[in-house]
PDB file of N, CA and C in Angstrom:
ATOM      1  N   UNK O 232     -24.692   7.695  42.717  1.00 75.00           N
ATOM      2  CA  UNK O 232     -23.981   8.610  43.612  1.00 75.00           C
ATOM      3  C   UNK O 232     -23.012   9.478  42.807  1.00 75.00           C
ATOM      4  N   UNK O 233     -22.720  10.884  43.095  1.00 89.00           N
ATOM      5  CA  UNK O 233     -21.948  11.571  42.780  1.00 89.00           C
ATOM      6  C   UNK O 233     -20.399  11.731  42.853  1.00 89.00           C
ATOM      7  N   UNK O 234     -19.511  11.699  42.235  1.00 88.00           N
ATOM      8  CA  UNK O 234     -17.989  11.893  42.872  1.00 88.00           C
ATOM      9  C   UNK O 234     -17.767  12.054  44.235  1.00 88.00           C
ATOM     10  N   UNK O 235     -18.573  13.714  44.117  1.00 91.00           N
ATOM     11  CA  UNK O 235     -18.673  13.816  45.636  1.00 91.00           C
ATOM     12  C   UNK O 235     -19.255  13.117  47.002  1.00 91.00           C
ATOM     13  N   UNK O 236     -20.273  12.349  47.005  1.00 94.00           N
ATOM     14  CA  UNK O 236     -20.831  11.503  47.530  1.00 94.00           C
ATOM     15  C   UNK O 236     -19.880  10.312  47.838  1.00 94.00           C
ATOM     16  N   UNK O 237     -19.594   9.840  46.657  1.00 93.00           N
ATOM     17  CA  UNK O 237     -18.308   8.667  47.126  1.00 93.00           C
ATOM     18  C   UNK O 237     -16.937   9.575  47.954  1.00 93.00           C
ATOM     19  N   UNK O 238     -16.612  10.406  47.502  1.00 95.00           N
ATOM     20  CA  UNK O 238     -15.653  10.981  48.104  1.00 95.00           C
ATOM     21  C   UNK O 238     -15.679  10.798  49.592  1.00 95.00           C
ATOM     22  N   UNK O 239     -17.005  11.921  49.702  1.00 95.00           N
ATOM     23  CA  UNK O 239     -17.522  11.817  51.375  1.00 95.00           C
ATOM     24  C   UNK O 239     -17.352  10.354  52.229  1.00 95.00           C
ATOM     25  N   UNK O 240     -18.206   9.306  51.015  1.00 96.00           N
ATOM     26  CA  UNK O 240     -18.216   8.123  51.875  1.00 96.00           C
ATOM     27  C   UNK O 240     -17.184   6.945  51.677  1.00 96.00           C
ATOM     28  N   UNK O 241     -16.178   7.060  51.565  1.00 96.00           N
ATOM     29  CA  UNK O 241     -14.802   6.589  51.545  1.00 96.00           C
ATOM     30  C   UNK O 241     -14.191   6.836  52.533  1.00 96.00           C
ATOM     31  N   UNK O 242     -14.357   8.689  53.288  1.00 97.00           N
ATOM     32  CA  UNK O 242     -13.536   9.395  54.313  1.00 97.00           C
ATOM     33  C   UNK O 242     -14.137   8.591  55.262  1.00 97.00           C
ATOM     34  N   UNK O 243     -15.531   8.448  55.584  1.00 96.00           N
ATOM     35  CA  UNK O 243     -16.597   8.521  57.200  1.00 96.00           C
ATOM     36  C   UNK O 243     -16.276   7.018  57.220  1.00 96.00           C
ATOM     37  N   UNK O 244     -16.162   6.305  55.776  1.00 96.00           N
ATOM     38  CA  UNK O 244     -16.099   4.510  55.965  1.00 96.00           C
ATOM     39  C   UNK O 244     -14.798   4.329  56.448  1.00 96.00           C
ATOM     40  N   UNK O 245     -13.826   4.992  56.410  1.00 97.00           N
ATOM     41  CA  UNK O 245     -12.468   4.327  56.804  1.00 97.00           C
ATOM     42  C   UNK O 245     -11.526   5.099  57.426  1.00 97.00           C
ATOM     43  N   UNK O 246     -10.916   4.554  58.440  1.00 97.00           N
ATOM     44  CA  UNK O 246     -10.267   5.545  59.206  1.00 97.00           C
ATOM     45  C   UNK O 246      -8.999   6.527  58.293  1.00 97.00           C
ATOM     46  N   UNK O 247      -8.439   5.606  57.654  1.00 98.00           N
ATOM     47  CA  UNK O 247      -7.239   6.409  56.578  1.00 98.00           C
ATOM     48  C   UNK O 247      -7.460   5.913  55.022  1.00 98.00           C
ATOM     49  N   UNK O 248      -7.727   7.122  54.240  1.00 98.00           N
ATOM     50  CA  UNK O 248      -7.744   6.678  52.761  1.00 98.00           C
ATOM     51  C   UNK O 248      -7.094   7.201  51.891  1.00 98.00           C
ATOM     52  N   UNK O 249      -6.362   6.785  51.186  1.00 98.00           N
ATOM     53  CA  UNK O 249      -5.362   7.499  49.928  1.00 98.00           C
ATOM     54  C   UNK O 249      -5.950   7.523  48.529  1.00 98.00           C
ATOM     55  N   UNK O 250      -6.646   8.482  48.231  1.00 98.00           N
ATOM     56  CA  UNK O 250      -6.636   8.908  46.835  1.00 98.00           C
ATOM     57  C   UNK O 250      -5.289   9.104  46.235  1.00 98.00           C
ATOM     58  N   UNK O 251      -5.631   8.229  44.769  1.00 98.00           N
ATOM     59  CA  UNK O 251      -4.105   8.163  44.822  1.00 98.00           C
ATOM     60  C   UNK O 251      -4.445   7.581  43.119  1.00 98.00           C
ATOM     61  N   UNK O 252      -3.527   7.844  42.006  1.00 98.00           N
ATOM     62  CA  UNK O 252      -3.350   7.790  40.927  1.00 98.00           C
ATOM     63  C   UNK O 252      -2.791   5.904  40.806  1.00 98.00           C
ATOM     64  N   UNK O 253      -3.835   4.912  40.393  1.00 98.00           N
ATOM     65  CA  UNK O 253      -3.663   3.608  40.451  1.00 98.00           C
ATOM     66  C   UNK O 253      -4.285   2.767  41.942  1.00 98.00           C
ATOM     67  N   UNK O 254      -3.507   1.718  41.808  1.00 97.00           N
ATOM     68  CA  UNK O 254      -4.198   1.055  43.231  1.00 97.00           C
ATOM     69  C   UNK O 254      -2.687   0.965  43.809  1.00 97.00           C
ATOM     70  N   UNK O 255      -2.813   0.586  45.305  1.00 97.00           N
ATOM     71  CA  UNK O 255      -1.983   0.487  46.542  1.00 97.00           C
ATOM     72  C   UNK O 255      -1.346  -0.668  46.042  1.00 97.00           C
ATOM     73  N   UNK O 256      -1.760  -1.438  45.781  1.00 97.00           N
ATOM     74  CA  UNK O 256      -0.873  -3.154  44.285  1.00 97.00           C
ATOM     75  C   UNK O 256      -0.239  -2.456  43.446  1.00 97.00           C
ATOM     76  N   UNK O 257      -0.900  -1.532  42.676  1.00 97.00           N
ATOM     77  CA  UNK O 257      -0.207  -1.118  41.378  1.00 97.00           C
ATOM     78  C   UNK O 257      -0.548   0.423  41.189  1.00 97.00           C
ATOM     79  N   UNK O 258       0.813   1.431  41.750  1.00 97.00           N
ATOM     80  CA  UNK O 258       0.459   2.586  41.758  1.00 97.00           C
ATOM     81  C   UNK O 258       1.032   2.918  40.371  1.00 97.00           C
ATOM     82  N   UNK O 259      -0.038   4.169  40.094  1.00 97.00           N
ATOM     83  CA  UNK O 259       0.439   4.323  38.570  1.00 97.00           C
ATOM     84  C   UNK O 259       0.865   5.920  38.398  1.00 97.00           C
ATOM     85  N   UNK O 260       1.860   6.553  39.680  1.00 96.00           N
ATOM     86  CA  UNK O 260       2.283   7.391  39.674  1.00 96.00           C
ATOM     87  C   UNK O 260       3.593   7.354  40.920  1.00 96.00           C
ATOM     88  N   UNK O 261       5.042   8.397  40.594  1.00 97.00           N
ATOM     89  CA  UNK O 261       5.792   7.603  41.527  1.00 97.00           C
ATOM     90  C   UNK O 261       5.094   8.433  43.219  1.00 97.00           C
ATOM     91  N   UNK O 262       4.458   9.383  42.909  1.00 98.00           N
ATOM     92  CA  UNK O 262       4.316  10.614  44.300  1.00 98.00           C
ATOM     93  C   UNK O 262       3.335   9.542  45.420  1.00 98.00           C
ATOM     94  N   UNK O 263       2.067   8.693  44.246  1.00 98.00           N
ATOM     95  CA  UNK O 263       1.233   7.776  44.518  1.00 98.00           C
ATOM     96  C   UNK O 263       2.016   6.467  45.590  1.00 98.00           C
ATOM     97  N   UNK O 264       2.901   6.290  44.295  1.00 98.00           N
ATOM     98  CA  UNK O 264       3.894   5.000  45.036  1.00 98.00           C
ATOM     99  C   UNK O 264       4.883   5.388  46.614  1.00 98.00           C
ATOM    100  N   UNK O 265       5.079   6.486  46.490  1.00 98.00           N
ATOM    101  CA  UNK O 265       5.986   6.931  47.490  1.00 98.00           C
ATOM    102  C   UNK O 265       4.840   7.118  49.076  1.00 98.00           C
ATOM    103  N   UNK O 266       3.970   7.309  48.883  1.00 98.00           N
ATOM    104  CA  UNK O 266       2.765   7.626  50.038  1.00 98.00           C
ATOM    105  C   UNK O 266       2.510   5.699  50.431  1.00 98.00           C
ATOM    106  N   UNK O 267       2.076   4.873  49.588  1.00 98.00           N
ATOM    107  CA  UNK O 267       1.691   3.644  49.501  1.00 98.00           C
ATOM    108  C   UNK O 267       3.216   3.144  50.405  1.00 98.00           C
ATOM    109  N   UNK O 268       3.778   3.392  49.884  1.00 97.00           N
ATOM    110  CA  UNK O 268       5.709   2.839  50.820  1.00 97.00           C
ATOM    111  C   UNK O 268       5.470   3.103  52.240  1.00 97.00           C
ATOM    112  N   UNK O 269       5.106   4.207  52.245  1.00 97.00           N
ATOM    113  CA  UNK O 269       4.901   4.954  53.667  1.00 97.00           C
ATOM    114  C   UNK O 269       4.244   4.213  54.513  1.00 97.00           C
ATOM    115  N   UNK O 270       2.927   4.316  54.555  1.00 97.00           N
ATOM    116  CA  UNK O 270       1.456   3.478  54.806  1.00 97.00           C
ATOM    117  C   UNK O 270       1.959   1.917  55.087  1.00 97.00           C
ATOM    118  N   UNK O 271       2.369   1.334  53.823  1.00 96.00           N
ATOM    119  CA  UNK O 271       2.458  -0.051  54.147  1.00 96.00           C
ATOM    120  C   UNK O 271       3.964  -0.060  55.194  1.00 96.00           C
ATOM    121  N   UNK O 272       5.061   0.130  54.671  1.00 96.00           N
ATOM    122  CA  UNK O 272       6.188   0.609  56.224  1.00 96.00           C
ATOM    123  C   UNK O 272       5.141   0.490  57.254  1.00 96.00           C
ATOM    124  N   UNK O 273       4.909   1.585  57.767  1.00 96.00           N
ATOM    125  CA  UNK O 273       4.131   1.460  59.003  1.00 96.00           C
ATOM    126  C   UNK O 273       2.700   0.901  59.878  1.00 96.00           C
ATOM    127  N   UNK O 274       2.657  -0.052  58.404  1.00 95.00           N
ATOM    128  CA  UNK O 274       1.394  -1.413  58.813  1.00 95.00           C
ATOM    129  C   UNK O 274       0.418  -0.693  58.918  1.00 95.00           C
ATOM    130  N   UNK O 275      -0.028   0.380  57.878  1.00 95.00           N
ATOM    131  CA  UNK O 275      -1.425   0.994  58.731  1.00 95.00           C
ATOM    132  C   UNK O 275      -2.682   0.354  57.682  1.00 95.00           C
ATOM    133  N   UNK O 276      -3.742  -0.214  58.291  1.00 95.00           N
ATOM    134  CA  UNK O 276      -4.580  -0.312  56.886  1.00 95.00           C
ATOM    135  C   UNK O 276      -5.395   0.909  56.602  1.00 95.00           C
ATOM    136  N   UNK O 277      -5.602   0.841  55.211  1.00 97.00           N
ATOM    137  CA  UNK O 277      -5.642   2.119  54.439  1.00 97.00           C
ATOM    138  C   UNK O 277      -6.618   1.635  53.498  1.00 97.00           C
ATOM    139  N   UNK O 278      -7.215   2.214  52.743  1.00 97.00           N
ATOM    140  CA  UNK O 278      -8.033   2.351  51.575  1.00 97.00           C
ATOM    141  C   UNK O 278      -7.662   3.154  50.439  1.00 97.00           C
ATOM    142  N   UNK O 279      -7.341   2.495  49.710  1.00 97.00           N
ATOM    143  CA  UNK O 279      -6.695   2.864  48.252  1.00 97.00           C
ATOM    144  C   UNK O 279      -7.726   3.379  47.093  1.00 97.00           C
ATOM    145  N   UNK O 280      -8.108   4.454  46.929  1.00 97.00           N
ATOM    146  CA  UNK O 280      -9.122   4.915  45.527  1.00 97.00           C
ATOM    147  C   UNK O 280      -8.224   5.259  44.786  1.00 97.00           C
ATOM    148  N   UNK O 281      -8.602   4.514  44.012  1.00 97.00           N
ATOM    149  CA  UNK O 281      -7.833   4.956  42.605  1.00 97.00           C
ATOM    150  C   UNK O 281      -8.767   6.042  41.506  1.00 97.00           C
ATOM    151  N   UNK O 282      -8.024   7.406  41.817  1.00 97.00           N
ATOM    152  CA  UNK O 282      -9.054   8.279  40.851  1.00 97.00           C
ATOM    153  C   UNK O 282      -8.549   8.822  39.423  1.00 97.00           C
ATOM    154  N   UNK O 283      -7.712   7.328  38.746  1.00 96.00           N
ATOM    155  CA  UNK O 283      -8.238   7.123  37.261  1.00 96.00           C
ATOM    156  C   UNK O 283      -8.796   6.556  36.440  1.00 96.00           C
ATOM    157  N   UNK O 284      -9.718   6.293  37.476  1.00 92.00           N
ATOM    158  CA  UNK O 284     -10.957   5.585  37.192  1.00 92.00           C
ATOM    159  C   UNK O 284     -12.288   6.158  36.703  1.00 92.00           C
ATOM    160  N   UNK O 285     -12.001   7.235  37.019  1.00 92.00           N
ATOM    161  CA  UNK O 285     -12.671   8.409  36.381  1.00 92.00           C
ATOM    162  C   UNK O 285     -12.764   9.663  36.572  1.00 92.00           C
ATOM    163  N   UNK O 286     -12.595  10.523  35.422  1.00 93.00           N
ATOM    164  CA  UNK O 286     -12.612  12.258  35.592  1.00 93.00           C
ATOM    165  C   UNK O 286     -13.604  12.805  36.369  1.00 93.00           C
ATOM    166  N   UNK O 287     -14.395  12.261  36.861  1.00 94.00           N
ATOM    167  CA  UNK O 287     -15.407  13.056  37.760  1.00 94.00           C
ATOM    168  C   UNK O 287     -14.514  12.566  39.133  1.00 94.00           C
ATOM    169  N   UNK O 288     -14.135  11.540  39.422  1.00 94.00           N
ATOM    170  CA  UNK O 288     -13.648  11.213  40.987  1.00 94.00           C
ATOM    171  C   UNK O 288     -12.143  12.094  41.059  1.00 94.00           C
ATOM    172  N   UNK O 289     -11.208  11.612  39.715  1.00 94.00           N
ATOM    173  CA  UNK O 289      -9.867  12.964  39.459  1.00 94.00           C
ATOM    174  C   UNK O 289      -9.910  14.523  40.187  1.00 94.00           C
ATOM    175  N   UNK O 290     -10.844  14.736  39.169  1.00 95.00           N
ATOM    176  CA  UNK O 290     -11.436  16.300  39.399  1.00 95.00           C
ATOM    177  C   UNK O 290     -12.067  16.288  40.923  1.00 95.00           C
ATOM    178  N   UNK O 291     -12.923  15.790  41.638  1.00 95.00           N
ATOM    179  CA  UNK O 291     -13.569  15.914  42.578  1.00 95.00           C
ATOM    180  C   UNK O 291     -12.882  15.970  43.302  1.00 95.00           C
ATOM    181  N   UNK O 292     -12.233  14.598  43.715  1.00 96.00           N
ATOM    182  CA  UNK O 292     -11.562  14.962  45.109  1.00 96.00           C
ATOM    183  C   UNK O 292     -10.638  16.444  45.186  1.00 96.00           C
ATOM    184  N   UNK O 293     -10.044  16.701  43.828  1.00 95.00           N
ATOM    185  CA  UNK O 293      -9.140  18.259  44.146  1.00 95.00           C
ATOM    186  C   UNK O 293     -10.269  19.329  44.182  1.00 95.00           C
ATOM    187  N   UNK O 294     -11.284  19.705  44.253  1.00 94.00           N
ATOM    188  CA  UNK O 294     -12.479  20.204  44.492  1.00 94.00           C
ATOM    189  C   UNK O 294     -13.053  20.270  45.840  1.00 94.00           C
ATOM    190  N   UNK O 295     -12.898  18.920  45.946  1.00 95.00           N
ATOM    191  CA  UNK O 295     -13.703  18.684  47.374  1.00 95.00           C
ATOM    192  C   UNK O 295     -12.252  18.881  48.505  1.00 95.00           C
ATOM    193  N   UNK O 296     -11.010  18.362  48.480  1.00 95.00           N
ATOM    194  CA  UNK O 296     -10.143  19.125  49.321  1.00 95.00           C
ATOM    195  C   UNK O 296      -9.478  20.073  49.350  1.00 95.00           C
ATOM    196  N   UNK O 297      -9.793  21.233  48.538  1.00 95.00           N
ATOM    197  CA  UNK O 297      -9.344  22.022  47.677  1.00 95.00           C
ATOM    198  C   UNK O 297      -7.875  21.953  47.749  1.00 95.00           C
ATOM    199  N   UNK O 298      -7.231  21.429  47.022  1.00 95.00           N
ATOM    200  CA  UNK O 298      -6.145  20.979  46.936  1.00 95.00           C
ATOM    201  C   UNK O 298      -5.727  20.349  45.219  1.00 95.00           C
ATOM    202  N   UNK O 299      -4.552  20.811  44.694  1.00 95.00           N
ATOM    203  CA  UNK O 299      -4.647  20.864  43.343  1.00 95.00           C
ATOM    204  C   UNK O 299      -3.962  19.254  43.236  1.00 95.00           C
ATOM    205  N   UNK O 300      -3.385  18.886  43.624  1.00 96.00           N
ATOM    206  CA  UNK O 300      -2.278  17.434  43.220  1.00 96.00           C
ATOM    207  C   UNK O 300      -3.217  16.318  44.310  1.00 96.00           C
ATOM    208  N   UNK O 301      -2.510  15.058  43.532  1.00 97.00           N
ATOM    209  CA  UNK O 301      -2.977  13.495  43.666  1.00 97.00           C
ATOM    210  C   UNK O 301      -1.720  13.133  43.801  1.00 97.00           C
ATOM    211  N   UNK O 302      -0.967  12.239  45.172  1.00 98.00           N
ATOM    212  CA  UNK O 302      -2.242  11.144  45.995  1.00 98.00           C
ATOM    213  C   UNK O 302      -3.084  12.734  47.152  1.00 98.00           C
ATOM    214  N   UNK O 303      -3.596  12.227  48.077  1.00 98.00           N
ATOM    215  CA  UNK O 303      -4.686  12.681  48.774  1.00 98.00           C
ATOM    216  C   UNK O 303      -4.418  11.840  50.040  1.00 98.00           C
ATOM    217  N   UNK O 304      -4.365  12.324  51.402  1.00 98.00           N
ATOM    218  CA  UNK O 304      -4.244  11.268  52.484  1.00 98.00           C
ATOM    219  C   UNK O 304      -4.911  11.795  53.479  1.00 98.00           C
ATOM    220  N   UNK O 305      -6.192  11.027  53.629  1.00 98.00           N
ATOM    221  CA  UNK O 305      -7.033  11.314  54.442  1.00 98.00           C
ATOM    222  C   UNK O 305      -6.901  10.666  55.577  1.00 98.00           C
ATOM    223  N   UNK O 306      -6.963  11.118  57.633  1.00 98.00           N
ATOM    224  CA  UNK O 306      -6.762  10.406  58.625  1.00 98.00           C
ATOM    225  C   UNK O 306      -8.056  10.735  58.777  1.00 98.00           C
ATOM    226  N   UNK O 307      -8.788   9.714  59.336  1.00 97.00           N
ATOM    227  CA  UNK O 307      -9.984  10.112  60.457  1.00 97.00           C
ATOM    228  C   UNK O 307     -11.231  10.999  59.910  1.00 97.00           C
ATOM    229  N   UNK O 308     -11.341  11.538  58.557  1.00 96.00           N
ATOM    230  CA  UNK O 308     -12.010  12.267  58.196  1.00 96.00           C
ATOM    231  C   UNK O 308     -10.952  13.472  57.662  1.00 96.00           C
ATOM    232  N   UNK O 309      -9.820  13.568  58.012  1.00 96.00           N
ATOM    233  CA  UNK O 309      -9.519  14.604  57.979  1.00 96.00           C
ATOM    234  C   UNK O 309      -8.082  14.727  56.724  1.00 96.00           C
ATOM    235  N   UNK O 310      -7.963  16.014  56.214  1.00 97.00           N
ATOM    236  CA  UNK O 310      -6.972  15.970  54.816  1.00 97.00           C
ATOM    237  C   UNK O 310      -5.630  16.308  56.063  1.00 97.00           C
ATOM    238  N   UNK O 311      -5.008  15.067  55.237  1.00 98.00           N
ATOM    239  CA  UNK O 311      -3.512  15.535  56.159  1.00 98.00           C
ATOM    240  C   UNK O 311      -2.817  16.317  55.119  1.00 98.00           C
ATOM    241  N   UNK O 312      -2.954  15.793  53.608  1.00 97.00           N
ATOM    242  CA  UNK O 312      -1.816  16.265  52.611  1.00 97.00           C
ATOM    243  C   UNK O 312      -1.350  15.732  51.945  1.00 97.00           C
ATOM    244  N   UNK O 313      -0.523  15.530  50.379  1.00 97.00           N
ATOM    245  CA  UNK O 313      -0.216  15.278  49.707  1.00 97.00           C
ATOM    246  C   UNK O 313       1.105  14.462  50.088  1.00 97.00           C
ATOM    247  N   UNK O 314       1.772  13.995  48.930  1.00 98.00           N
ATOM    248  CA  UNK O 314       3.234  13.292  48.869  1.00 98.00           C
ATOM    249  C   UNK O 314       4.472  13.939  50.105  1.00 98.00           C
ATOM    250  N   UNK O 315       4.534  15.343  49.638  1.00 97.00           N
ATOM    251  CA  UNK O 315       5.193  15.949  50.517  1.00 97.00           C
ATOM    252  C   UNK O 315       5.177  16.344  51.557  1.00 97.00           C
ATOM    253  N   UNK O 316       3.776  16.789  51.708  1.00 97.00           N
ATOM    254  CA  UNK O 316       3.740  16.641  52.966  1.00 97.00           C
ATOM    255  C   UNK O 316       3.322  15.495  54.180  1.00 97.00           C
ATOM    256  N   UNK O 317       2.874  14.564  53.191  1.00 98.00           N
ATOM    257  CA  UNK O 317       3.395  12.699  54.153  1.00 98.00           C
ATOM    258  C   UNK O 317       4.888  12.515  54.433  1.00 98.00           C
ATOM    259  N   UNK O 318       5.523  12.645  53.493  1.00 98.00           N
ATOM    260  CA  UNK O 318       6.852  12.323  53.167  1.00 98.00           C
ATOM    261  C   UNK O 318       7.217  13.160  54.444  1.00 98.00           C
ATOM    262  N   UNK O 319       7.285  14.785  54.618  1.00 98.00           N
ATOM    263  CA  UNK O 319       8.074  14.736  55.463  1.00 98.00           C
ATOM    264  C   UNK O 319       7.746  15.066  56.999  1.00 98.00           C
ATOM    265  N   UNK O 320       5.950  14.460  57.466  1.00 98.00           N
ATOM    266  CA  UNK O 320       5.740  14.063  58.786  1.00 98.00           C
ATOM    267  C   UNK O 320       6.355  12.648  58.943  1.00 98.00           C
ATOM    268  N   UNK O 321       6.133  12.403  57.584  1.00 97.00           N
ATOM    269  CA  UNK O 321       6.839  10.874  58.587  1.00 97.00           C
ATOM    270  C   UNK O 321       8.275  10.640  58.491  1.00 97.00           C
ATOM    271  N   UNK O 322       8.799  11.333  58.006  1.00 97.00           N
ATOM    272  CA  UNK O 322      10.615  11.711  57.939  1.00 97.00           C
ATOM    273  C   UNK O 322      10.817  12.088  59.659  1.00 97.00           C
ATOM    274  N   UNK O 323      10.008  12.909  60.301  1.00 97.00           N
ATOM    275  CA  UNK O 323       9.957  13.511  61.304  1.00 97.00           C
ATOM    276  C   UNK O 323       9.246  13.060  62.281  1.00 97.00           C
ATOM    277  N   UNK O 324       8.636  11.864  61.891  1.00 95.00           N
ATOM    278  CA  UNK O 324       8.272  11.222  62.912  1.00 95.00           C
ATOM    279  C   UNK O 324       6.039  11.893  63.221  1.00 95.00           C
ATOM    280  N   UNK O 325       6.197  12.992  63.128  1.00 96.00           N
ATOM    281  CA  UNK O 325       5.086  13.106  62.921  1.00 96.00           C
ATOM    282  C   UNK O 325       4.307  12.673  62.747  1.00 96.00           C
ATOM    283  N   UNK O 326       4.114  11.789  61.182  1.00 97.00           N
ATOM    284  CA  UNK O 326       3.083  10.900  60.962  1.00 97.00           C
ATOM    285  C   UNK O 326       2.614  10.080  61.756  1.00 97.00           C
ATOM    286  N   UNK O 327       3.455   9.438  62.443  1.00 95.00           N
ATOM    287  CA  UNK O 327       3.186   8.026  63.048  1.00 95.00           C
ATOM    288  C   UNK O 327       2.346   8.674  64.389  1.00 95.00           C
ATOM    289  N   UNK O 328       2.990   9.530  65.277  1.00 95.00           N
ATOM    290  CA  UNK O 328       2.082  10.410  66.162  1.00 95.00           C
ATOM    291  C   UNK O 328       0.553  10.786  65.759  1.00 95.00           C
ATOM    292  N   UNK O 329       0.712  11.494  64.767  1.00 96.00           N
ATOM    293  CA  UNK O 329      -0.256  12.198  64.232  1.00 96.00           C
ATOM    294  C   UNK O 329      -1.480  10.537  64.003  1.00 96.00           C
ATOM    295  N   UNK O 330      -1.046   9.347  63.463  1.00 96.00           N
ATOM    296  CA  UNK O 330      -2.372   8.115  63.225  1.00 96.00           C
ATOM    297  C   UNK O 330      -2.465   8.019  64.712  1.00 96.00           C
ATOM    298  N   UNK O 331      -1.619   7.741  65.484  1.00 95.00           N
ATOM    299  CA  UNK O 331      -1.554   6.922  67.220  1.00 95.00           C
ATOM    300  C   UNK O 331      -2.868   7.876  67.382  1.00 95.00           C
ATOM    301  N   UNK O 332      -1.947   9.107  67.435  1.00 95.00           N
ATOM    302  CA  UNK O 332      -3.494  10.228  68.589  1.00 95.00           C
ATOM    303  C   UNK O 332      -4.972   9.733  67.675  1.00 95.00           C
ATOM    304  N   UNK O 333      -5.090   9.642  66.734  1.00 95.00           N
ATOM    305  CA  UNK O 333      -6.431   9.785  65.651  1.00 95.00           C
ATOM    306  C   UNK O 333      -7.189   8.123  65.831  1.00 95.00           C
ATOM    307  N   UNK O 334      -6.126   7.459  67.154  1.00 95.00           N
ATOM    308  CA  UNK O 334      -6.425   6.175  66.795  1.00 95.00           C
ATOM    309  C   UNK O 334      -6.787   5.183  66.346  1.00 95.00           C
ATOM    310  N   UNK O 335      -5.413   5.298  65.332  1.00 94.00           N
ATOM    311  CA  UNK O 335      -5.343   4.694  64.106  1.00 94.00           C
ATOM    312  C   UNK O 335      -3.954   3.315  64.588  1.00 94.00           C
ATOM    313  N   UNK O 336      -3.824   2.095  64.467  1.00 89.00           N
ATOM    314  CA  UNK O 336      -3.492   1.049  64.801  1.00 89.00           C
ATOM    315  C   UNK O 336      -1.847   1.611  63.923  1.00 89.00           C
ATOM    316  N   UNK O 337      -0.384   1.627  64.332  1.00 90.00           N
ATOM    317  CA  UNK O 337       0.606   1.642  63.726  1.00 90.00           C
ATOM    318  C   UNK O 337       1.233   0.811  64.141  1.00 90.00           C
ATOM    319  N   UNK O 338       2.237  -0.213  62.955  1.00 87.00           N
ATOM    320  CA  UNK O 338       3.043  -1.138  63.699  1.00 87.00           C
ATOM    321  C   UNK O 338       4.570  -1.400  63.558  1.00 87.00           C
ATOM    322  N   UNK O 339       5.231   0.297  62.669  1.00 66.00           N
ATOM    323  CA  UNK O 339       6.430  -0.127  62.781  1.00 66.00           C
ATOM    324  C   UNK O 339       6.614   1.793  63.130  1.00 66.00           C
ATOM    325  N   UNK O 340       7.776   1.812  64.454  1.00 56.00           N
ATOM    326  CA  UNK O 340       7.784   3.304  63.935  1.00 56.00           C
ATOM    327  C   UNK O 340       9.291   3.565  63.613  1.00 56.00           C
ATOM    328  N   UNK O 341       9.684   4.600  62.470  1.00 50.00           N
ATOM    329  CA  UNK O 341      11.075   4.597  61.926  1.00 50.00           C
ATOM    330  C   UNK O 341      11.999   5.880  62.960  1.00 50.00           C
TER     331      UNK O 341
END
């Protein structure tokens, strides 16, 4: 399978997935770590790709969401956005709205 291929089938397999520099155990970037805080805070399960695992999955996913920076936070199929812009739907409460409607299971809201 291709970067892209896994890419695709990571999104359709799981309701929320974070491309993200390391694993959700051991992020190996702080923008990575700061999204993973988020996610776990609000009990959501998630799927963690770690794309330095290889330059074809790195490169791809910013290709395939056209979007230049890593982590990556996918709801439902869909690109919500990077560090900052997780950081500040869920500063605002947003986020947590934004999984409920996509029905996505949340269990703490701030």
């Amino acid at each position: 399978m291709s970067a892209q291929e896994d890419i695709a089938s990571a999104i359709q397999s799981n309701d929320v997935v974070l491309f993200m520099k390391g694993t959700p155990q051991f992020p190996q970037c702080g923008f990575s770590g700061q999204v993973v805080q988020i996610l776990d805070y609000l009990g959501v399960p998630y799927q963690g790709v770690n794309v330095l695992a290889s330059d074809e999955m790195r490169n791809g996913i910013k290709a395939f969401s056209n979007w230049p920076t890593i982590p990556q936070l996918y709801v439902k199929g869909e690109f919500v956005g990077g560090c900052d812009i997780v950081r500040e739907m869920f500063q605002a409460g947003e986020l947590q709205s934004h999984l409920k409607e996509a029905g996505v299971a949340v269990k703490q809201t701030a």
